[in-house]
Coordinates of C-alpha atoms in Angstrom, one line a residue:
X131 CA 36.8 -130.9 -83.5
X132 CA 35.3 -127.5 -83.1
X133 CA 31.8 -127.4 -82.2
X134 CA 29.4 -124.9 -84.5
X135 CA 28.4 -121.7 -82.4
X136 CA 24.9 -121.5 -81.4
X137 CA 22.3 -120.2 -83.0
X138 CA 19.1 -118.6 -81.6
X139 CA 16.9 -119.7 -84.5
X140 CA 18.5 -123.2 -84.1
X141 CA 17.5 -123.5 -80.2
X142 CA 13.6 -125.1 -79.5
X143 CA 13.3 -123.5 -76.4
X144 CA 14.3 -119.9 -77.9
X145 CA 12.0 -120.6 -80.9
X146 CA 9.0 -122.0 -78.4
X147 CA 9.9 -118.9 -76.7
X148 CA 10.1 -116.3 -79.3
X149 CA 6.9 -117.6 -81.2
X150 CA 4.9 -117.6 -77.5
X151 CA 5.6 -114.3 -76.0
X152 CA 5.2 -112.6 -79.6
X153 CA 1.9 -114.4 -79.9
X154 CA 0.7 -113.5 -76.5
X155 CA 1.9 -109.7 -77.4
X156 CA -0.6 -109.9 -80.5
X157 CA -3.0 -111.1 -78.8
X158 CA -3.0 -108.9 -75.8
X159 CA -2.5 -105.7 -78.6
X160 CA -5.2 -107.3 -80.4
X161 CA -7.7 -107.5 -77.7
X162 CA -6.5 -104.0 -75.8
X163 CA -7.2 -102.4 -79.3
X164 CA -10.9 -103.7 -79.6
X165 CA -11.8 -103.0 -76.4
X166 CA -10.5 -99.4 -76.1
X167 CA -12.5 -99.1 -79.3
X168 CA -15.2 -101.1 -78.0
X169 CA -15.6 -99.2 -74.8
X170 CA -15.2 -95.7 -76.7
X171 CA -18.0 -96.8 -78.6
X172 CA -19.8 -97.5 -75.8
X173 CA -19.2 -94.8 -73.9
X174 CA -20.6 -92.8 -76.3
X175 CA -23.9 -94.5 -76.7
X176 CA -24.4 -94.4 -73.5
X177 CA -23.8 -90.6 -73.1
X178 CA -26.1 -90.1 -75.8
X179 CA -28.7 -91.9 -74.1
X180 CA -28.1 -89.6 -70.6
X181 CA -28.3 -86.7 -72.9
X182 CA -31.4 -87.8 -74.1
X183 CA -32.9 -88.8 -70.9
X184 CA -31.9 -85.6 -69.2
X185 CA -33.9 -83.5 -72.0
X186 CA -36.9 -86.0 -71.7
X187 CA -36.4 -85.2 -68.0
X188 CA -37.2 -81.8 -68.7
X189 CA -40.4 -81.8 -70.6
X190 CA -42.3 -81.5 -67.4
X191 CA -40.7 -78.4 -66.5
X192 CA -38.0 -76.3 -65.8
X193 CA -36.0 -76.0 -62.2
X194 CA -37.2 -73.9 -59.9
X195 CA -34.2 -71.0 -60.8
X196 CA -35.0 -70.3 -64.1
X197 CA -33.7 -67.5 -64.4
X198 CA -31.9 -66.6 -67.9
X199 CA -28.9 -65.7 -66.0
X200 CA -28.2 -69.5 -65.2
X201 CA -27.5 -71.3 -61.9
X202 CA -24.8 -69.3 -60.9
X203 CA -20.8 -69.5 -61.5
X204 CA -20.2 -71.6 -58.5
X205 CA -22.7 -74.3 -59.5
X206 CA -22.1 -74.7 -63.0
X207 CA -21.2 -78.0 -64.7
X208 CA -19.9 -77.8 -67.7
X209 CA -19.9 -81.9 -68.3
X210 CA -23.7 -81.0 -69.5
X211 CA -24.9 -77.9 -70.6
X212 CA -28.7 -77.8 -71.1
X213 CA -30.8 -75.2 -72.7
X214 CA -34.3 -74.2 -73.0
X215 CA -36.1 -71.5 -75.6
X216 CA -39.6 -71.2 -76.1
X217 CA -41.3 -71.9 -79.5
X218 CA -40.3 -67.9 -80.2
X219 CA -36.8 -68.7 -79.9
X220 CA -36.5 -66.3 -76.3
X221 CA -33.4 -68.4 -74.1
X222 CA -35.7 -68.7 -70.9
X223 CA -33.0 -71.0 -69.3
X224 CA -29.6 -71.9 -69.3
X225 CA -27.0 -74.5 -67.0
X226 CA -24.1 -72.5 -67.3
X227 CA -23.7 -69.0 -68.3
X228 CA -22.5 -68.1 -72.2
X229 CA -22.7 -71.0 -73.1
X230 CA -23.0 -69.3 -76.8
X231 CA -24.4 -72.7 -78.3
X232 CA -27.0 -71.8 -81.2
X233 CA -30.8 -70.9 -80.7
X234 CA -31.9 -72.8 -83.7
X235 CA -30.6 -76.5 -83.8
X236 CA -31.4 -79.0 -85.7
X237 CA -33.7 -81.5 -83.9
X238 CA -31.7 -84.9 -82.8
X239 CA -28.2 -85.2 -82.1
X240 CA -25.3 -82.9 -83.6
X241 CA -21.9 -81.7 -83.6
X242 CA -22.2 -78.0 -83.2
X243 CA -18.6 -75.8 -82.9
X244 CA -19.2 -73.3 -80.4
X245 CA -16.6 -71.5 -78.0
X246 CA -13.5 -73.3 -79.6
X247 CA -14.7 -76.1 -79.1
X248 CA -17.4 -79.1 -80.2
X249 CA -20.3 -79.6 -78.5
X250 CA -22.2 -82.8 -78.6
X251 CA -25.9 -81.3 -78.6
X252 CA -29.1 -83.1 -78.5
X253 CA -32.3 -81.1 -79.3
X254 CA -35.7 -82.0 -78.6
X255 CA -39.3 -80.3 -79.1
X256 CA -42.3 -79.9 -77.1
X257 CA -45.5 -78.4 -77.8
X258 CA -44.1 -75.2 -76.4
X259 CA -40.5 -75.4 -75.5
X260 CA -37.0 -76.7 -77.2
X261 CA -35.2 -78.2 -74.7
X262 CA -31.3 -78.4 -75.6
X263 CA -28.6 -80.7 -73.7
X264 CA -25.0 -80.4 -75.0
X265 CA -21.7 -82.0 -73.7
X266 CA -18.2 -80.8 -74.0
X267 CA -16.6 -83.3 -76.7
X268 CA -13.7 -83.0 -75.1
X269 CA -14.5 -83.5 -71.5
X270 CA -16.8 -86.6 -73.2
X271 CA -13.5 -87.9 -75.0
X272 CA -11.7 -87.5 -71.5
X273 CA -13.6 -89.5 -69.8
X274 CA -14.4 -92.2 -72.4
X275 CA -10.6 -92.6 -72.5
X276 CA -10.3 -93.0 -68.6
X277 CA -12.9 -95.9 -68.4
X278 CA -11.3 -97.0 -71.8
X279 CA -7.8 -97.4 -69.9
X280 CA -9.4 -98.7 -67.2
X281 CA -11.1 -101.4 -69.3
X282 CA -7.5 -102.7 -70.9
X283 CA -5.8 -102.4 -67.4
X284 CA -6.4 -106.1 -66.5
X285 CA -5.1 -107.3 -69.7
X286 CA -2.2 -104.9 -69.9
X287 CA -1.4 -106.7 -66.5
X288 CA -2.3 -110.6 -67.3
X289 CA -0.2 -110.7 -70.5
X290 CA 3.4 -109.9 -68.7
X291 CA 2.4 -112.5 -66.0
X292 CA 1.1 -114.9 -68.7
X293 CA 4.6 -114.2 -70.5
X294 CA 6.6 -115.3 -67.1
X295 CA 4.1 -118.4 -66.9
X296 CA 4.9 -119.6 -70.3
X297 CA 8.6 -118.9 -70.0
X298 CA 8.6 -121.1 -66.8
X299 CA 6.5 -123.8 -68.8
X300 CA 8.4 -123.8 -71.6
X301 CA 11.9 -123.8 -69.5
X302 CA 10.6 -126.9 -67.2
X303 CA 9.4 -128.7 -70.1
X304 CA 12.8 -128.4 -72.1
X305 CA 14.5 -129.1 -68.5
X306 CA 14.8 -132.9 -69.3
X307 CA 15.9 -131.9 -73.0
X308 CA 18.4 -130.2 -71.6
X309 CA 19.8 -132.7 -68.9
X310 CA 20.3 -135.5 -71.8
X311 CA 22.4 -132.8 -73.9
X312 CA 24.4 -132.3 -71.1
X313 CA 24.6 -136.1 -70.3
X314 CA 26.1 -137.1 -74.0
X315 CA 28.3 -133.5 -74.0
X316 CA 29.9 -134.4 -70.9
X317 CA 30.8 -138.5 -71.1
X318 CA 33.7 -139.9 -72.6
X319 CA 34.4 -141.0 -76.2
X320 CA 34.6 -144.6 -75.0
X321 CA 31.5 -144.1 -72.4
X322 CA 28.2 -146.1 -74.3
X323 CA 26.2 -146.4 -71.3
X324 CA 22.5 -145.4 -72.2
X325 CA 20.8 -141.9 -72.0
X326 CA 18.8 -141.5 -68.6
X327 CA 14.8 -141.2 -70.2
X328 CA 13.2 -140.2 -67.0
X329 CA 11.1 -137.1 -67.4
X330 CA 11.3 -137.0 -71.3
X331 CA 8.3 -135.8 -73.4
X332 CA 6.6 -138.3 -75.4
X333 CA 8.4 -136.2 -78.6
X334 CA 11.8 -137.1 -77.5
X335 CA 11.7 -139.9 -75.7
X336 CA 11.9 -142.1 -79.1
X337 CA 15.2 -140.0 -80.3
X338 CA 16.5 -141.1 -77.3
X339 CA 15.7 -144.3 -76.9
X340 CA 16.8 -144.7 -80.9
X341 CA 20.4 -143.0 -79.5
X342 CA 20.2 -145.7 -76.9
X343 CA 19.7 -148.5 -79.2
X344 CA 22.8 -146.9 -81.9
X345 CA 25.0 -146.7 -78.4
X346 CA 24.1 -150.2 -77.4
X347 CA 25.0 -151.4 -81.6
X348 CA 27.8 -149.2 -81.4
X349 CA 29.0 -151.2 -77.7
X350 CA 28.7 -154.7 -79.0
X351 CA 30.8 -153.5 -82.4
X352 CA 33.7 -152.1 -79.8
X353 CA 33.7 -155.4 -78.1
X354 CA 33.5 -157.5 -80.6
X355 CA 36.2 -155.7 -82.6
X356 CA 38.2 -155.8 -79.2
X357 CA 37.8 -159.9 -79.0
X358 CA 38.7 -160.2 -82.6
X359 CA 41.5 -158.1 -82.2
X360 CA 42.7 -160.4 -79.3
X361 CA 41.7 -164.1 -80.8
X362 CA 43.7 -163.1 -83.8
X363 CA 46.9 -161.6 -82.0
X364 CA 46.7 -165.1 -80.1
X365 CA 45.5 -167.1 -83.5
X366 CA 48.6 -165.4 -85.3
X367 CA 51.3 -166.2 -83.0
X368 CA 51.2 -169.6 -82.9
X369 CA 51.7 -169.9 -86.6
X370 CA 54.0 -167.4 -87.1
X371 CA 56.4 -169.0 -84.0
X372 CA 55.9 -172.7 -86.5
X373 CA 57.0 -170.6 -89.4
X374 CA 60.3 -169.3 -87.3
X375 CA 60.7 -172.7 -86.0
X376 CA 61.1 -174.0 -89.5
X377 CA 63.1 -171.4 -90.8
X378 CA 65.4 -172.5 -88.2
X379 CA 65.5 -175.7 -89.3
X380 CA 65.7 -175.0 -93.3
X381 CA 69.0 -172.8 -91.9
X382 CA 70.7 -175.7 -89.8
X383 CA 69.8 -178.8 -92.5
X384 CA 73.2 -180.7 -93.4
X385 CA 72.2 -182.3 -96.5
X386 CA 69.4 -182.5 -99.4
X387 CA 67.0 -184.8 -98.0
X388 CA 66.9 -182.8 -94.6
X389 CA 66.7 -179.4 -96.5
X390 CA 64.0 -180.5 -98.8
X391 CA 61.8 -182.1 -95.8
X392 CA 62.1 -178.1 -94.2
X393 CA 61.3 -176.4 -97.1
X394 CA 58.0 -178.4 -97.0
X395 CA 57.3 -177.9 -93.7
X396 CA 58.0 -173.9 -94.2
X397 CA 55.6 -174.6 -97.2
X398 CA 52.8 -176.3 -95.4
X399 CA 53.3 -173.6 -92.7
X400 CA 53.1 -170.4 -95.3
X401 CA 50.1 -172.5 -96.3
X402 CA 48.3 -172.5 -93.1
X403 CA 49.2 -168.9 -92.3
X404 CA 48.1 -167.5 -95.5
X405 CA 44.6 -169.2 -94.7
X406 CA 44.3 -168.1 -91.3
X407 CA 44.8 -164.7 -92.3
X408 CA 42.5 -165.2 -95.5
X409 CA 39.3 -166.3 -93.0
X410 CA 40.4 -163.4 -90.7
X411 CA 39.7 -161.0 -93.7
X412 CA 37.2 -162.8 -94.3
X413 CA 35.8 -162.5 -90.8
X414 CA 36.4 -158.7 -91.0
X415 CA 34.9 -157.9 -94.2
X416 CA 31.9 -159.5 -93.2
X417 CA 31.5 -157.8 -90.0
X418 CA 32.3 -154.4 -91.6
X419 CA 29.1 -154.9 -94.4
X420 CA 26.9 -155.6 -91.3
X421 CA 28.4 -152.2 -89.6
X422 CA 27.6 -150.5 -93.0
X423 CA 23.9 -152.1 -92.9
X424 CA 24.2 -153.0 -96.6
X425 CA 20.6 -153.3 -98.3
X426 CA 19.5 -156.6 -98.8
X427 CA 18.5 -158.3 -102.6
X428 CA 16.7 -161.2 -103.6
X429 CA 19.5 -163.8 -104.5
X430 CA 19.1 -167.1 -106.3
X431 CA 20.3 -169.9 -103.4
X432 CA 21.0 -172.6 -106.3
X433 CA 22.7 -170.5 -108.7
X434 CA 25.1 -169.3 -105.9
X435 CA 25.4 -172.8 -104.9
X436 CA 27.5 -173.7 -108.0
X437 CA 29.6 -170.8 -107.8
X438 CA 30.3 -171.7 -104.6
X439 CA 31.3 -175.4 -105.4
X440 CA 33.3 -173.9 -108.4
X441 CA 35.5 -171.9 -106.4
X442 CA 36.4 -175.7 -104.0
X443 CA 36.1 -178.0 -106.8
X444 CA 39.6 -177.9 -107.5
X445 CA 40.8 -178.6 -103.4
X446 CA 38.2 -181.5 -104.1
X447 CA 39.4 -182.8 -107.1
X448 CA 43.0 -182.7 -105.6
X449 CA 41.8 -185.1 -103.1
X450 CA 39.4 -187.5 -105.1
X451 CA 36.5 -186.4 -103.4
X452 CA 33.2 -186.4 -105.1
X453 CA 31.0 -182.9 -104.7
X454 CA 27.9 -182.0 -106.2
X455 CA 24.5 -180.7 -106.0
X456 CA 22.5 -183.2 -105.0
X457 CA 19.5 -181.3 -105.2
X458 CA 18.5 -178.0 -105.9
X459 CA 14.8 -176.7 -105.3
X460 CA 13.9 -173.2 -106.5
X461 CA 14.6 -170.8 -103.9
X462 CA 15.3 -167.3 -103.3
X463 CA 15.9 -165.4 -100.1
X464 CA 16.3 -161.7 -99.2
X465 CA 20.2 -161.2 -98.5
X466 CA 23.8 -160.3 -99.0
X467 CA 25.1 -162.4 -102.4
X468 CA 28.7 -162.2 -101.4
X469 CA 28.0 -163.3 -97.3
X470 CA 26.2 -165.8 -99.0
X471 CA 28.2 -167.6 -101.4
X472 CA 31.1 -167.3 -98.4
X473 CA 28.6 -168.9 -96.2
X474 CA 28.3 -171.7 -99.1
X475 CA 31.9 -171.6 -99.4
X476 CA 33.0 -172.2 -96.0
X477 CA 30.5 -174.9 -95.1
X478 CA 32.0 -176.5 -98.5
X479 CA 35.7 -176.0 -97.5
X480 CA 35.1 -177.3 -94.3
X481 CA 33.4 -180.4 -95.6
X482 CA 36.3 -181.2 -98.1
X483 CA 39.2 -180.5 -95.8
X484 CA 37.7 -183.3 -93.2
X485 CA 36.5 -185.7 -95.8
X486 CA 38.9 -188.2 -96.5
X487 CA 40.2 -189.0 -99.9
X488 CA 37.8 -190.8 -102.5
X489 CA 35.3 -189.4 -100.3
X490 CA 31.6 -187.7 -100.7
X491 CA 30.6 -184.1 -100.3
X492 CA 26.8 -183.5 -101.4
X493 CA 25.1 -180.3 -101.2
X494 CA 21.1 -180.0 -100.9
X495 CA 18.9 -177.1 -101.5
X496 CA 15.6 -178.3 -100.4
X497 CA 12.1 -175.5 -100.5
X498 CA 8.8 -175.7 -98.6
X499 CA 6.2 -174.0 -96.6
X500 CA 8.4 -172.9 -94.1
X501 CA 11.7 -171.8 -95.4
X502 CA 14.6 -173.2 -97.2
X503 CA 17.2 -175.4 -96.2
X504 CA 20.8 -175.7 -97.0
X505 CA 21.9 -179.1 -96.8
X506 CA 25.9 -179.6 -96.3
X507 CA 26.9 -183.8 -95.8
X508 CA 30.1 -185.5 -96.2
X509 CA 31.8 -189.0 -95.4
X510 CA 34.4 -187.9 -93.0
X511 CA 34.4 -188.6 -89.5
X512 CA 31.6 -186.7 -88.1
X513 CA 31.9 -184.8 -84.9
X514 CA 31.0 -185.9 -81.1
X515 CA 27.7 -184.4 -79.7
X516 CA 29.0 -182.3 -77.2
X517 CA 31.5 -180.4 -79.8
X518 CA 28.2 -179.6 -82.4
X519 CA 27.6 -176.6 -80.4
X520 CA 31.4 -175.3 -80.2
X521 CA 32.6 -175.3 -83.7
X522 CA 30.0 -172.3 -83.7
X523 CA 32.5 -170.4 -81.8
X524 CA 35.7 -168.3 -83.1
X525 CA 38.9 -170.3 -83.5
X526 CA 38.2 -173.2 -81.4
X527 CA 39.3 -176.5 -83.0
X528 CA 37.6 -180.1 -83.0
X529 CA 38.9 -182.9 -81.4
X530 CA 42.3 -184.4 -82.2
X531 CA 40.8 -186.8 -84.6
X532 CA 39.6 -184.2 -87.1
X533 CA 42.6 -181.6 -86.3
X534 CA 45.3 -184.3 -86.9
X535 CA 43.4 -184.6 -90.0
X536 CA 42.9 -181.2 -91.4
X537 CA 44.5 -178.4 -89.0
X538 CA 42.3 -175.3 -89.5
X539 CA 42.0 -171.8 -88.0
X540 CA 38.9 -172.4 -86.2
X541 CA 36.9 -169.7 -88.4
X542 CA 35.0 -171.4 -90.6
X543 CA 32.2 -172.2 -88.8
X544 CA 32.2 -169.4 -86.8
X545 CA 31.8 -167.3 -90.2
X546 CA 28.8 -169.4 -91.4
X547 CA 27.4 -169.0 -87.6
X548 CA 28.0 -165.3 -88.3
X549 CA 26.4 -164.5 -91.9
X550 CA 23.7 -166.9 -90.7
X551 CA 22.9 -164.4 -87.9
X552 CA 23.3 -161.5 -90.2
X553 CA 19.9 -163.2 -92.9
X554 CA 18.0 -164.5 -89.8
X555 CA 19.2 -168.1 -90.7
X556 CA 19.6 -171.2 -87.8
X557 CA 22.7 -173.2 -88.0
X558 CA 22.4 -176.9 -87.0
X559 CA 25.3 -179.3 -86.8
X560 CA 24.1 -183.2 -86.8
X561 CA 25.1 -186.5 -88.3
X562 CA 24.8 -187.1 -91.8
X563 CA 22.3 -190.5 -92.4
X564 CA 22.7 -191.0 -95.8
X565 CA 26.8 -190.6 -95.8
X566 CA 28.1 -190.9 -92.1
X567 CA 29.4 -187.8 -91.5
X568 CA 28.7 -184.6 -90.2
X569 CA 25.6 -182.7 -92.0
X570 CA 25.6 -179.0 -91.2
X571 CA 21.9 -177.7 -91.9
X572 CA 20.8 -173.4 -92.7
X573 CA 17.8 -173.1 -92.1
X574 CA 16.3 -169.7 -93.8
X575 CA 12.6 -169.0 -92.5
X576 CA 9.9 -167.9 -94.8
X577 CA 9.9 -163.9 -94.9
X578 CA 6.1 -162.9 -95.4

């Protein structure tokens, strides 16, 4: 079977991945964007407010050159350029020569255009002076960018080193993941032994642990199909050697009388055969509706009770044996029908195949508090103590008092044990007080 590609999209860790480092991007973007804008911002406040102090500065008076000339080419610094006319608008000093920035401004800050460029000029009045101090936009913009980029540097270097961080999380985290893929990729079709859960995340642990539990359902189906496969290879060959056997003799009989003793023997045989192989279907198609975890349905115990005597009332009749339901309380349990009425069945058959002619077979339904019970009690000979427990088991046989009796294929039981299992039911095998044989007892518990 070819296994799907992968996809990126379909992978946890590239998804984790993916959504992480795109999110730390965005967020580093995010917050690089407001604080360049944030500093800019700044930056300009706070170079208005040097602008402003420097022409506050100056209200006191002028430097000691105060020359219209300037300060001199060698000195001048064209980061501020400050001004100063007198109330008759005459320049009586200047920071840097030709400045060329207008003798009339408009008190306050503005943005004057002046030797192809834009100044940032703040004017201010005295009782005898104007005192100007302008600023190169550009130079301002300059430098406001700088401390800008200086600002965003740490985050432009945390986010790649918080991207490495989350990838190594996100990678150790999903490590564990990873090792149990591996674990089920590489074992063999016939290898059930359960996932390692050491170092899972509280997320997957349960998956695993529910993969577990399938692989440990999934064992005990393999073995028990294995056993049944075996029991009934060895159950089948001993009848179908008998059925040789008497072919053999129906071949070599001489006369009538000896041909017609064979052919019943061959019949009896085909007889026994056919309803070995009938409980091993049986057997099968009950375990194959508990693989397929069939939902369970309220189902009417005494109703199914006299199908179930319907379908042996004619192997009792046969025999003169008297069957009935002897009493029938009002009960209804969660289950399969069709397990059910072969659990009624079986306990049934069983009862009339050991019962001796002109004998009893009663059935009981019998409701309380705690449950229902299924009563099963016949005449016949009962079993020993020590075999009660036994019978339970696949294709093992009583004692040579019942199988000289009625030869079975040691499944009947074994089925009731098993559909009994299935609803949640007890199965108790004791001797029957009121007719002196064996009472077999189901017990279904209350379901609240």
């Amino acid at each position: 079977m070819t296994r799907p590609a992968p996809s990126f999209f379909g992978s946890l860790r590239a998804r984790l991945l993916l959504f992480l480092l795109a999110a730390i991007v965005l967020a580093a973007g995010a917050q690089a964007f407001v604080a360049y804008r944030t500093v800019l911002k700044e930056a300009d406040e706070i170079f208005d407010y040097h602008m402003q102090q420097m022409a506050m500065s100056l209200r006191s008076g002028l430097p000691p050159s105060s020359a219209v000339g300037g300060i001199g080419g060698a000195e001048q610094n064209f980061e501020f350029v400050v001004q100063v006319w007198t109330a008759d608008g005459v320049r009586i000093f200047e920071s840097a020569e030709q400045a060329a920035l207008p003798q009339i401004a408009v008190l306050g800050f503005a943005d004057v255009r002046a030797r192809g460029t834009t100044y940032r000029v703040f004017s201010m009045q005295t009782r005898s002076l104007v005192i100007q101090v302008a600023q190169d936009m550009a130079v301002r913009r300059q430098m406001a960018r700088a401390l800008a980029v200086r600002t965003i540097m740490p985050v432009a270097l945390m986010a790649p080193i918080l991207m490495l961080v989350v990838w190594w999380v996100v990678s150790r985290s999903l490590a564990p993941v990873a090792r149990v893929r591996r674990q089920v990729a590489a074992r063999q079709a016939d290898d059930l032994s359960p996932v390692g859960e050491e170092g899972l995340p509280d997320e997957v642990r349960p998956l695993v642990q529910e993969l577990n539990l399938l692989f440990e359902r999934v064992r005990h189906a393999f073995d028990a199909q294995k056993h049944f496969v075996a029991d009934a290879a060895h159950e089948l060959r001993s009848p179908l050697a008998a059925l040789k056997l008497q072919v053999q003799g129906l071949q070599r009989a001489n006369d009538d009388a000896t041909r017609a003793l064979a052919t019943g023997r061959l019949a009896a045989g085909i007889d026994r055969a056919t309803q070995l192989v009938e409980q091993l279907l049986a057997l099968a198609r009950h375990e194959a509706s508990v693989a397929g975890g069939a939902a369970a349905e309220p189902v009417d115990l005494p109703a199914l009770a006299r199908l179930a005597i319907s379908d042996v009332v004619a192997a009792a009749q046969a025999r003169r044996i008297d069957i009935g339901l002897d009493q029938a309380d009002a009960a209804v349990v969660p289950g399969h029908p069709e397990a059910l009425r072969m659990l009624l069945r079986n306990l049934l058959d069983n009862a009339v195949k050991y019962t001796p002619e002109g004998g009893r077979v009663d059935l009981r339904i019998a409701a309380d508090d705690n449950g229902v019970e299924v009563q099963v009690d016949d005449s016949g000979p009962g079993l020993p103590a020590e075999e009660r427990e036994r019978v339970l088991d696949r294709f093992y046989r009583a004692g040579q008092a019942r199988t000289a009796q009625a030869p079975g294929s040691g499944l009947g039981l074994a089925i009731v044990k098993s559909i009994a299992d299935l609803h949640g039911a007890t199965v108790a095998l004791g001797a029957s007080e009121r007719l002196g044989g064996l009472r077999v007892v189901v017990r279904f518990p209350r379901r609240r």
